[in-house]
């Protein structure tokens, strides 16, 4: 079983600044890593897959990087609509999610 | 447009059973793997179970193995989750999700979920 660990649990950032979220896998997942955004009362939305490919309609301020066991989601110049909870998920085996990072307004 | 509509949730006593359904439309259902993901109130996402396009490959989270059974009916464009021996910790919003593409693929499409509450 692959365990996904996200850090930090909560990240406080001011609008217009950059946010960097981390995700670590307990064993290599190659590039089979996705990031999701979830807002209150909504289903998760796919942001990034293949560790670095933006899903359809996702703004360019969202970028992903990493491979193997270490991954990063970067959101440049935060907009008000970006404050939400973010999850990483590996799909190299049966899926596993990280525990989430809550991105809040500073 | 891909649509996934879950149903079958509700209030159930511990130890009882419930069957969730997911009606799919807007894509060729029998081409894609499908999954169930749940979210307990105020908690994170937890993958529950997945099934390949032809039901040849099925997986379960350890937390539900032996109690839950996933199945699909490609003729009816429907996904199911039979939940037996329910526990309080199974209380959650259950999402049906479709993979984005063939092969190793993230969950690109989600329903709005159906709420399961296990309580006496």
XYZ file of C-alpha atoms in Angstrom:
226
model
C 0.000 0.000 0.000
C 1.364 3.388 -1.030
C 0.962 6.150 1.556
C 0.791 9.761 0.407
C 1.870 12.514 2.794
C 1.147 16.188 2.161
C 2.729 19.213 3.797
C 1.929 21.556 5.292
C -1.543 20.737 6.623
C -2.463 24.421 6.415
C -0.783 27.158 4.393
C -1.547 30.850 4.912
C -0.686 33.037 1.929
C -1.702 36.526 0.834
C -3.494 37.085 -2.474
C -1.033 37.764 -5.267
C 1.721 35.744 -3.628
C 3.010 32.283 -4.536
C 1.966 29.063 -2.785
C 4.017 25.881 -2.772
C 2.432 22.615 -1.652
C 4.324 19.366 -1.187
C 3.407 15.716 -1.540
C 5.521 12.673 -0.785
C 4.877 9.044 -1.700
C 6.063 6.158 0.465
C 7.439 4.485 -2.674
C 7.965 5.531 -6.244
C 4.818 6.299 -8.234
C 6.767 7.388 -11.322
C 4.864 10.382 -12.727
C 1.438 8.926 -11.939
C 0.548 11.761 -9.615
C -2.470 14.059 -9.725
C -3.530 17.159 -7.834
C -7.127 18.067 -7.047
C -8.775 21.206 -5.730
C -11.837 21.007 -3.511
C -13.985 23.892 -2.380
C -16.643 23.632 0.368
C -19.742 21.792 -0.788
C -18.198 20.807 -4.107
C -16.730 17.664 -5.579
C -12.969 17.619 -6.161
C -11.705 19.030 -9.451
C -8.717 17.614 -11.314
C -5.974 20.232 -11.695
C -2.801 18.395 -12.645
C -2.053 14.876 -13.855
C 1.110 13.134 -14.939
C 2.752 15.211 -12.178
C 2.989 18.284 -14.400
C 0.228 18.382 -17.052
C -2.605 20.805 -16.477
C -6.092 19.406 -16.955
C -8.433 21.029 -19.439
C -9.365 24.573 -18.487
C -6.896 24.919 -15.624
C -5.142 28.318 -15.552
C -1.435 28.526 -16.230
C -0.749 29.848 -12.713
C -1.102 26.230 -11.561
C 1.985 24.104 -12.152
C 3.190 20.743 -10.951
C 6.596 19.163 -10.758
C 8.391 16.102 -9.447
C 8.639 12.394 -10.087
C 9.258 9.238 -8.115
C 8.409 10.124 -4.529
C 8.586 13.935 -4.262
C 6.058 16.262 -5.872
C 5.160 19.935 -5.722
C 2.143 21.981 -6.699
C 2.871 25.665 -7.212
C 0.247 28.344 -7.564
C 1.748 31.613 -8.690
C -0.002 34.884 -7.909
C -2.878 33.526 -5.828
C -6.376 34.602 -6.761
C -9.310 34.711 -4.333
C -10.862 31.636 -5.968
C -7.725 29.572 -5.306
C -8.242 29.367 -1.564
C -9.411 25.807 -1.064
C -8.188 22.368 -0.012
C -5.717 20.591 -2.294
C -5.143 16.860 -2.474
C -2.473 14.842 -4.191
C -3.282 11.347 -5.414
C -1.152 8.589 -6.872
C -2.583 6.325 -9.551
C 0.442 4.108 -10.141
C -1.406 1.426 -8.205
C -4.930 1.487 -6.845
C -5.468 5.153 -5.951
C -4.350 6.745 -2.713
C -4.879 10.327 -1.598
C -2.842 12.551 0.633
C -4.566 14.035 3.670
C -4.884 17.448 2.027
C -3.460 20.936 2.406
C -5.823 23.751 3.283
C -4.771 26.952 1.535
C -6.137 29.892 3.468
C -5.996 33.651 3.108
C -3.328 35.353 5.209
C -21.024 16.153 -21.284
C -20.009 13.558 -18.706
C -22.592 13.142 -15.960
C -22.363 10.918 -12.905
C -25.356 10.769 -10.587
C -25.107 8.825 -7.335
C -28.086 7.514 -5.407
C -28.946 5.085 -2.638
C -27.504 6.872 0.367
C -29.376 7.378 3.592
C -29.503 6.645 7.300
C -28.778 3.030 8.212
C -28.148 1.210 11.486
C -24.763 -0.318 12.272
C -24.454 -3.837 10.916
C -27.008 -3.273 8.174
C -26.513 -3.046 4.406
C -26.921 -0.407 1.730
C -26.444 -0.406 -2.032
C -25.209 2.688 -3.812
C -25.734 3.290 -7.513
C -24.094 5.642 -9.992
C -25.833 6.424 -13.278
C -23.377 7.478 -15.981
C -24.008 9.356 -19.205
C -22.212 11.447 -21.774
C -19.451 8.930 -22.539
C -18.952 5.313 -23.580
C -19.309 3.774 -20.131
C -17.836 0.373 -20.938
C -14.571 1.927 -22.117
C -13.484 3.254 -18.718
C -12.555 2.163 -15.225
C -14.684 3.581 -12.438
C -14.114 4.237 -8.766
C -15.837 5.042 -5.499
C -14.241 7.664 -3.231
C -15.623 8.757 0.109
C -15.239 11.750 2.379
C -16.210 11.636 6.043
C -17.661 14.884 7.422
C -14.885 17.466 7.733
C -12.236 14.964 6.630
C -10.164 14.237 3.533
C -10.725 12.038 0.518
C -10.449 8.254 0.858
C -10.413 5.903 -2.111
C -12.857 3.052 -1.466
C -12.924 0.784 -4.501
C -12.255 0.625 -8.215
C -13.274 -1.578 -11.132
C -11.842 -1.922 -14.621
C -13.908 -1.481 -17.772
C -14.714 -5.181 -18.049
C -14.805 -5.962 -14.293
C -11.650 -8.027 -14.756
C -9.692 -6.012 -12.211
C -11.210 -4.937 -8.894
C -9.598 -3.340 -5.870
C -10.642 -2.285 -2.385
C -9.248 -0.181 0.405
C -8.237 -2.263 3.419
C -10.882 -0.445 5.467
C -13.727 -1.946 3.410
C -12.266 -5.197 2.109
C -14.559 -8.127 2.822
C -17.548 -5.869 3.529
C -18.041 -3.852 0.335
C -18.485 -5.150 -3.210
C -18.136 -3.037 -6.334
C -19.827 -4.020 -9.574
C -20.942 -2.525 -12.849
C -23.573 -3.162 -15.490
C -22.253 -1.861 -18.785
C -25.595 -2.470 -20.492
C -27.213 -0.081 -18.012
C -24.315 2.412 -17.815
C -24.314 1.938 -14.068
C -21.831 1.445 -11.249
C -22.738 -0.051 -7.881
C -21.353 -0.390 -4.387
C -22.867 -3.014 -2.115
C -22.020 -2.116 1.470
C -22.539 -4.764 4.143
C -21.804 -4.827 7.879
C -21.800 -1.054 7.969
C -19.983 0.737 10.782
C -20.175 4.235 12.177
C -16.837 5.000 10.533
C -18.377 4.334 7.112
C -20.408 7.528 7.509
C -19.375 9.729 4.596
C -20.290 11.347 1.327
C -19.685 8.724 -1.353
C -18.524 9.942 -4.754
C -18.615 8.026 -8.012
C -15.656 8.946 -10.234
C -14.599 8.210 -13.807
C -10.988 7.992 -14.862
C -9.764 10.699 -17.194
C -8.447 8.344 -19.839
C -7.428 4.773 -20.576
C -4.687 2.982 -18.662
C -3.131 4.518 -15.556
C -5.262 7.614 -15.208
C -6.424 10.111 -12.596
C -10.043 10.681 -11.656
C -11.158 13.280 -14.133
C -14.898 13.352 -13.497
C -16.847 13.210 -10.264
C -20.474 13.064 -9.279
C -21.905 15.217 -6.536
C -22.006 12.357 -4.046
C -24.577 10.524 -1.966
C -24.512 10.741 1.820
C -24.387 7.589 3.919
C -24.986 7.938 7.651
C -24.472 4.905 9.865
C -26.066 5.425 13.245
C -28.455 3.751 15.637
